[in-house]
Amino acid sequence: MRIEAAELRILELSLKFRFETSFGVQTKRTILLLRLFGEGLEGLGEGVMERLPLYREETVMGARYLLEEVFLPQVLGKDLANPEGLRQTLAPFRGNPMAKAVLEMAFWDLWAKGLGKPLWQVLGGVRTRVEVGVSLGIQPTVADTLKAVERHLAQGYRRIKLKIRPGWDYVVLKAVRQAFPEATLTADANSAYRLADFPRLKRLDELFLDYIEQPLGYDDLLDHAKLARELATPICLDESLTSAEKARKAIELGAGRVFNIKPARLGGHGESLQVHALAQSAGIPLWMGGMLETGVGRAHNLHLTTLPGFTKPGDVSSASRYWEEDLVEEALEAEEGLMPVPEGPGIGVHLKLPLVERLTLWQRYVSAS
Ligand code: OSB
Ligand code: MG
């Protein structure tokens, strides 16, 4: 597949809800959107990095620079045999997995379309619908939280994840556990605790959480391994897993008994397949994370979630929860806690170009000379 041209955009989209986590409040997303063109086809990729490095270190502007000045010039006009070839081309450049993932995932889409197959089949998926839950931000009160949990359980979501931070943890989780004794419940700290907070975290053991997500440092494995030995509740890693190498070390150290996969955090689908293989052989269950994606990133995530190792509900919930109007034509909506995987070649979704135009703050088109 020869990449003939690329269009990179930055656009802004308002969220329908205020999303509060231990690292801040989000009311909109600034989105890097990449369209790759080749052989009369188009591949799509979406960046998940934000303006500010509050989740991981990458930023929208840093990624835009790398894509424009470094990564796209490496691949434009090149005939790449497959996505692994593209991955090898980007491999010498260190770090920046989110920036690499925008290009890598757009190329998987383009390549699958070249083969005339849906992406999930090319990735090795085994199902056409995937189990999903919801990630609920920190609410103003416990009563608000109970209402939000009740509403989403009634909609059929199969797991409730609550964002926590020191001071907003035991009390709210305990209230939800008491009101919904049978619910599959998890907590995501987004790195808000330190090992010294052990007594606070130990109290959560009585609430039968399915796992606690990323309690400690955003790049840490060692302290998570220490904490894991002292908690009955399994630890799930999110922020710290940025490559297959990190996943291998996390397994060796015992830093997490569950892994959150976000292909955009791991550098793309290729790296995610490697983590999937490692997790399968270590007996580590996987689930698909989310970064408040539009239909483009959401479709990519859905396709990857069809692999056999994804045995816990993902954060890939209905697009209508997030957006008044999504960037894609196809409605990505859950039914009874199951999300259908978009059909058709590649990721199976199509941009609403007039809407994309309206939301665009900046764009650049580059073609192979
Ligand atoms: O830690 O999983 C996270 C959103 C932005 C940044 C980090 C995270 C999240 C979510 C939202 O939990 C998941 C979603 O609904 O897309
Ligand atoms: Mg998380």
Coordinates of C-alpha atoms and ligand atoms in Angstrom, one line a residue:
M1 CA 0.0 0.0 0.0
R2 CA 1.5 3.3 -1.1
I3 CA 0.6 6.3 1.1
E4 CA 0.0 9.1 -1.5
A5 CA -1.2 11.9 0.8
A6 CA -2.2 12.9 4.3
E7 CA -4.4 15.4 5.8
L8 CA -3.9 16.4 9.5
R9 CA -6.4 18.4 11.4
I10 CA -6.9 19.8 14.9
L11 CA -10.5 20.1 15.9
E12 CA -12.4 20.8 19.1
L13 CA -15.6 19.0 20.2
S14 CA -17.7 19.8 23.4
L15 CA -18.5 16.9 25.7
K16 CA -22.1 16.4 26.8
F17 CA -20.9 16.0 30.4
R18 CA -18.3 17.5 32.7
F19 CA -15.7 14.7 33.2
E20 CA -13.8 15.1 36.4
T21 CA -10.9 12.8 37.3
S22 CA -8.1 13.0 39.9
F23 CA -6.0 14.9 37.3
G24 CA -8.5 17.6 36.3
V25 CA -11.9 18.4 34.6
Q26 CA -12.6 17.9 30.9
T27 CA -15.5 19.7 29.2
K28 CA -14.3 19.3 25.6
R29 CA -11.7 17.5 23.6
T30 CA -9.0 18.8 21.3
I31 CA -8.6 16.2 18.6
L32 CA -5.8 15.4 16.2
L33 CA -7.4 13.7 13.2
L34 CA -5.4 12.1 10.4
R35 CA -6.7 11.0 7.0
L36 CA -4.3 8.9 4.9
F37 CA -4.9 8.5 1.2
G38 CA -3.7 5.7 -1.0
E39 CA -4.9 3.6 -3.9
G40 CA -8.2 5.6 -4.0
L41 CA -8.9 4.7 -0.3
E42 CA -8.8 6.6 2.9
G43 CA -7.6 5.5 6.4
L44 CA -8.5 7.3 9.6
G45 CA -6.7 7.9 12.9
E46 CA -7.5 9.9 16.0
G47 CA -5.1 11.2 18.6
V48 CA -5.9 10.8 22.3
M49 CA -3.3 13.1 23.7
E50 CA -4.6 16.3 25.2
R51 CA -3.5 20.0 25.2
L52 CA -1.9 19.5 28.6
P53 CA 0.2 16.5 29.7
L54 CA -2.0 15.6 32.7
Y55 CA -2.7 11.9 31.8
R56 CA 0.6 11.0 30.1
E57 CA 3.4 13.2 28.8
E58 CA 2.3 13.7 25.2
T59 CA 0.4 16.8 24.0
V60 CA -1.6 17.7 20.9
M61 CA 1.0 20.2 19.8
G62 CA 3.9 17.9 20.4
A63 CA 2.2 15.2 18.4
R64 CA 1.3 17.6 15.6
Y65 CA 5.0 18.5 15.3
L66 CA 6.1 14.9 15.2
L67 CA 3.5 13.9 12.6
E68 CA 4.1 16.9 10.4
E69 CA 7.9 17.1 10.6
V70 CA 9.1 13.6 11.4
F71 CA 6.7 10.7 10.9
L72 CA 4.7 11.6 7.8
P73 CA 7.8 12.6 5.8
Q74 CA 9.1 9.1 6.6
V75 CA 6.1 7.3 5.0
L76 CA 4.7 9.6 2.3
G77 CA 5.2 8.1 -1.2
K78 CA 6.5 4.8 0.3
D79 CA 5.1 1.5 -0.6
L80 CA 4.7 -0.3 2.7
A81 CA 4.0 -4.0 2.6
N82 CA 2.0 -4.0 5.8
P83 CA 1.4 -2.2 9.1
E84 CA 4.5 -4.0 10.6
G85 CA 6.6 -2.3 7.9
L86 CA 5.3 1.1 9.0
R87 CA 6.0 0.2 12.6
Q88 CA 9.6 -0.6 11.8
T89 CA 9.9 2.8 10.0
L90 CA 8.8 4.6 13.2
A91 CA 10.7 2.3 15.6
P92 CA 14.0 4.4 15.6
F93 CA 12.1 7.4 17.1
R94 CA 11.9 7.0 20.8
G95 CA 8.8 7.2 22.9
N96 CA 5.8 9.2 21.8
P97 CA 3.5 6.2 21.4
M98 CA 0.3 8.3 21.1
A99 CA 1.7 10.3 18.2
K100 CA 2.9 7.1 16.5
A101 CA -0.5 5.5 17.1
V102 CA -2.3 8.2 15.1
L103 CA -0.4 7.2 12.0
E104 CA -0.1 3.5 12.7
M105 CA -3.8 3.1 13.3
A106 CA -4.8 5.1 10.3
F107 CA -2.5 2.9 8.2
W108 CA -4.2 -0.3 9.6
D109 CA -7.5 1.1 8.5
L110 CA -6.2 2.0 5.0
W111 CA -4.5 -1.4 4.7
A112 CA -7.6 -3.4 5.8
K113 CA -9.6 -1.4 3.2
G114 CA -7.0 -2.4 0.6
L115 CA -7.6 -6.0 1.5
G116 CA -11.4 -5.4 1.4
K117 CA -11.8 -6.7 5.0
P118 CA -13.1 -5.4 8.2
L119 CA -10.2 -4.4 10.6
W120 CA -11.3 -6.9 13.3
Q121 CA -10.8 -9.8 10.9
V122 CA -7.4 -8.6 9.9
L123 CA -6.4 -8.2 13.6
G124 CA -7.5 -11.7 14.4
G125 CA -10.8 -10.9 16.2
V126 CA -13.3 -13.6 17.1
R127 CA -16.6 -11.8 17.7
T128 CA -18.7 -9.0 16.2
R129 CA -20.1 -7.5 19.5
V130 CA -18.2 -6.6 22.6
E131 CA -19.2 -6.2 26.3
V132 CA -19.0 -2.7 27.7
G133 CA -19.3 -0.7 30.9
V134 CA -19.0 3.0 31.7
S135 CA -16.4 5.2 33.3
L136 CA -18.1 7.8 35.6
G137 CA -16.3 10.9 36.5
I138 CA -16.2 12.3 40.0
Q139 CA -19.7 13.7 40.8
P140 CA -20.6 16.6 43.1
T141 CA -22.2 14.3 45.7
V142 CA -22.6 10.7 46.7
A143 CA -26.3 11.0 45.9
D144 CA -25.5 12.2 42.3
T145 CA -23.1 9.2 42.0
L146 CA -25.8 6.7 43.1
K147 CA -28.2 8.2 40.5
A148 CA -25.7 8.0 37.7
V149 CA -24.8 4.4 38.6
E150 CA -28.5 3.4 38.7
R151 CA -29.1 5.0 35.3
H152 CA -26.3 3.3 33.6
L153 CA -27.0 -0.1 35.1
A154 CA -30.6 0.3 33.9
Q155 CA -29.2 0.9 30.4
G156 CA -27.6 -2.5 30.6
Y157 CA -23.9 -1.5 31.1
R158 CA -22.0 -4.5 32.5
R159 CA -19.5 -2.7 34.7
I160 CA -19.4 0.6 36.6
K161 CA -16.0 2.3 37.0
L162 CA -15.8 5.2 39.4
K163 CA -13.1 7.8 39.3
I164 CA -11.5 8.2 42.7
R165 CA -8.9 10.3 44.5
P166 CA -7.8 10.6 48.1
G167 CA -10.9 11.9 50.0
W168 CA -13.3 10.7 47.3
D169 CA -12.9 6.9 47.5
Y170 CA -14.1 4.7 50.4
V171 CA -17.2 6.6 51.2
V172 CA -18.6 6.8 47.6
L173 CA -17.6 3.3 46.7
K174 CA -19.1 1.9 49.9
A175 CA -22.4 3.7 49.2
V176 CA -22.5 2.3 45.6
R177 CA -21.6 -1.2 46.8
Q178 CA -24.4 -1.1 49.5
A179 CA -27.0 0.1 47.0
F180 CA -25.9 -2.3 44.2
P181 CA -24.4 -5.4 45.9
E182 CA -24.3 -7.4 42.7
A183 CA -22.8 -4.8 40.4
T184 CA -19.4 -5.3 38.8
L185 CA -17.7 -2.3 40.3
T186 CA -14.2 -0.9 39.7
A187 CA -12.3 2.3 40.7
D188 CA -9.8 4.3 38.7
A189 CA -7.4 6.6 40.6
N190 CA -5.4 7.9 37.6
S191 CA -2.2 7.9 39.7
A192 CA -3.5 9.9 42.6
Y193 CA -2.0 7.8 45.4
R194 CA 1.4 7.0 46.8
L195 CA 2.6 3.9 48.6
A196 CA 2.3 5.9 51.9
D197 CA -1.5 5.9 51.2
F198 CA -1.6 2.1 51.7
P199 CA -4.1 2.3 54.7
R200 CA -6.6 4.2 52.6
L201 CA -6.3 1.7 49.7
K202 CA -6.4 -1.3 52.0
R203 CA -9.9 -0.3 53.2
L204 CA -11.2 -0.7 49.7
D205 CA -10.5 -4.5 50.0
E206 CA -13.8 -4.9 51.8
L207 CA -15.8 -3.6 48.8
F208 CA -15.2 -6.5 46.4
L209 CA -14.0 -4.3 43.5
D210 CA -13.2 -6.2 40.4
Y211 CA -9.9 -4.2 40.3
I212 CA -8.4 -0.9 41.2
E213 CA -7.0 0.9 38.2
Q214 CA -3.6 2.7 38.2
P215 CA -3.5 3.8 41.9
L216 CA 0.2 4.8 41.9
G217 CA 2.6 6.8 39.7
Y218 CA 1.8 7.3 36.0
D219 CA 5.0 5.6 34.9
D220 CA 5.5 3.3 37.9
L221 CA 5.7 -0.5 38.0
L222 CA 7.8 -1.3 41.1
D223 CA 5.5 0.4 43.7
H224 CA 2.5 -1.1 42.0
A225 CA 4.2 -4.6 42.5
K226 CA 4.8 -3.8 46.2
L227 CA 1.2 -2.7 46.6
A228 CA -0.2 -5.7 44.8
R229 CA 1.4 -8.0 47.3
E230 CA -0.5 -6.3 50.1
L231 CA -4.0 -5.9 48.6
A232 CA -6.6 -8.6 48.0
T233 CA -8.2 -6.4 45.2
P234 CA -6.4 -6.9 41.9
I235 CA -4.5 -4.0 40.5
C236 CA -5.1 -3.0 36.9
L237 CA -2.5 -1.0 35.0
D238 CA -3.4 1.8 32.6
E239 CA -1.0 4.8 32.4
S240 CA 2.1 2.7 33.1
L241 CA 1.6 0.4 30.1
T242 CA 3.0 2.2 27.1
S243 CA 4.7 -0.6 25.3
A244 CA 5.0 -4.4 25.1
E245 CA 8.3 -4.0 26.9
K246 CA 6.6 -2.3 29.8
A247 CA 3.9 -5.0 29.8
R248 CA 6.6 -7.8 29.9
K249 CA 8.2 -6.0 32.9
A250 CA 4.9 -5.5 34.6
I251 CA 4.2 -9.3 34.3
E252 CA 7.7 -10.2 35.7
L253 CA 7.3 -7.8 38.6
G254 CA 3.7 -8.8 39.4
A255 CA 2.7 -5.1 39.0
G256 CA -0.8 -5.8 37.8
R257 CA -3.2 -8.8 37.6
V258 CA -5.4 -7.1 34.9
F259 CA -4.3 -4.9 32.0
N260 CA -6.2 -1.9 30.4
I261 CA -5.4 -1.8 26.7
K262 CA -5.7 1.5 24.8
P263 CA -4.1 1.0 21.4
A264 CA -3.5 4.8 21.2
R265 CA -1.5 4.7 24.5
L266 CA 0.6 1.7 23.3
G267 CA 1.7 3.1 20.0
G268 CA -1.0 1.4 17.9
H269 CA -2.6 -1.9 17.0
G270 CA 0.7 -3.7 16.4
E271 CA 2.1 -3.1 19.8
S272 CA -1.4 -3.9 21.3
L273 CA -1.3 -7.3 19.6
Q274 CA 2.1 -8.0 21.2
V275 CA 0.7 -7.1 24.7
H276 CA -2.3 -9.3 23.9
A277 CA 0.0 -12.2 23.2
L278 CA 2.0 -11.6 26.4
A279 CA -1.1 -11.3 28.5
Q280 CA -2.6 -14.5 27.0
S281 CA 0.4 -16.5 28.0
A282 CA 0.6 -15.0 31.5
G283 CA -3.1 -15.5 32.1
I284 CA -3.8 -11.7 32.5
P285 CA -7.3 -10.7 31.5
L286 CA -7.6 -7.6 29.3
W287 CA -10.2 -4.9 28.8
M288 CA -10.4 -2.0 26.4
G289 CA -9.9 1.4 27.9
G290 CA -11.2 4.7 26.5
M291 CA -10.0 8.3 26.1
L292 CA -13.4 10.0 25.3
E293 CA -12.8 9.2 21.7
T294 CA -15.0 10.3 18.7
G295 CA -16.3 7.7 16.3
V296 CA -12.9 7.3 14.7
G297 CA -11.0 6.2 17.8
R298 CA -14.0 4.4 19.2
A299 CA -14.3 2.3 16.0
H300 CA -10.6 1.4 16.2
N301 CA -11.0 0.4 19.8
L302 CA -14.1 -1.7 19.1
H303 CA -12.3 -3.7 16.3
L304 CA -9.4 -4.5 18.6
T305 CA -11.7 -5.5 21.5
T306 CA -12.9 -8.5 19.4
L307 CA -9.6 -10.4 20.2
P308 CA -10.1 -13.4 22.5
G309 CA -8.0 -11.9 25.4
F310 CA -10.6 -9.1 26.1
T311 CA -12.6 -10.9 28.7
K312 CA -13.7 -7.9 30.9
P313 CA -16.1 -5.1 29.8
G314 CA -14.5 -2.2 28.1
D315 CA -14.9 1.6 28.4
V316 CA -16.1 1.8 24.8
S317 CA -19.7 3.0 25.6
S318 CA -22.3 4.6 23.3
A319 CA -21.1 7.6 21.4
S320 CA -24.3 9.4 22.2
R321 CA -23.2 9.6 25.9
Y322 CA -20.3 11.8 24.8
W323 CA -21.4 13.9 21.9
E324 CA -24.4 15.8 20.6
E325 CA -23.2 14.9 17.2
D326 CA -20.3 12.5 16.5
L327 CA -17.7 13.0 13.7
V328 CA -18.9 9.8 11.9
E329 CA -22.1 8.8 10.1
E330 CA -22.5 5.5 11.8
A331 CA -24.2 5.4 15.2
L332 CA -22.0 3.5 17.7
E333 CA -24.6 2.5 20.3
A334 CA -24.7 -0.2 23.0
E335 CA -27.6 -2.5 23.4
E336 CA -27.9 -4.5 26.6
G337 CA -24.3 -3.6 27.4
L338 CA -23.0 -4.9 24.0
M339 CA -21.5 -2.7 21.4
P340 CA -21.7 -3.9 17.8
V341 CA -18.4 -3.6 15.8
P342 CA -18.9 -1.4 12.7
E343 CA -19.3 -3.4 9.5
G344 CA -17.6 -3.0 6.1
P345 CA -13.9 -2.7 5.2
G346 CA -11.4 -1.2 7.6
I347 CA -12.9 0.5 10.7
G348 CA -16.2 0.8 8.9
V349 CA -17.0 4.4 9.8
H350 CA -17.2 7.5 7.6
L351 CA -16.5 11.1 8.5
K352 CA -19.2 13.7 8.4
L353 CA -17.0 16.1 6.4
P354 CA -19.1 19.2 6.7
L355 CA -19.1 18.8 10.5
V356 CA -15.4 18.1 10.6
E357 CA -14.8 21.3 8.5
R358 CA -16.9 23.3 10.9
L359 CA -15.0 22.1 14.0
T360 CA -11.5 22.4 12.5
L361 CA -9.2 24.9 14.1
W362 CA -6.1 24.0 12.0
Q363 CA -5.3 21.8 9.0
R364 CA -2.6 20.8 6.7
Y365 CA -2.5 18.6 3.6
V366 CA 0.7 17.0 2.4
S367 CA 1.3 14.8 -0.6
A368 CA 4.1 12.7 -1.9
S369 CA 6.0 14.8 -4.4
Ligands
OSB1 O1 -8.0 6.6 32.9 O2 -9.2 5.5 31.6 C1 -8.8 6.6 32.0 C2 -10.6 9.4 30.0 C3 -9.6 10.2 29.8 C4 -8.3 9.9 30.3 C5 -8.1 8.7 31.0 C6 -9.1 7.9 31.3 C7 -10.4 8.2 30.8 C8 -11.6 7.4 31.1 C9 -12.8 7.6 30.2 O3 -11.7 6.7 32.0 C10 -13.1 6.4 29.4 C11 -14.1 6.7 28.3 O4 -15.3 6.7 28.6 O5 -13.7 7.0 27.2
MG2 MG -7.6 4.7 33.6

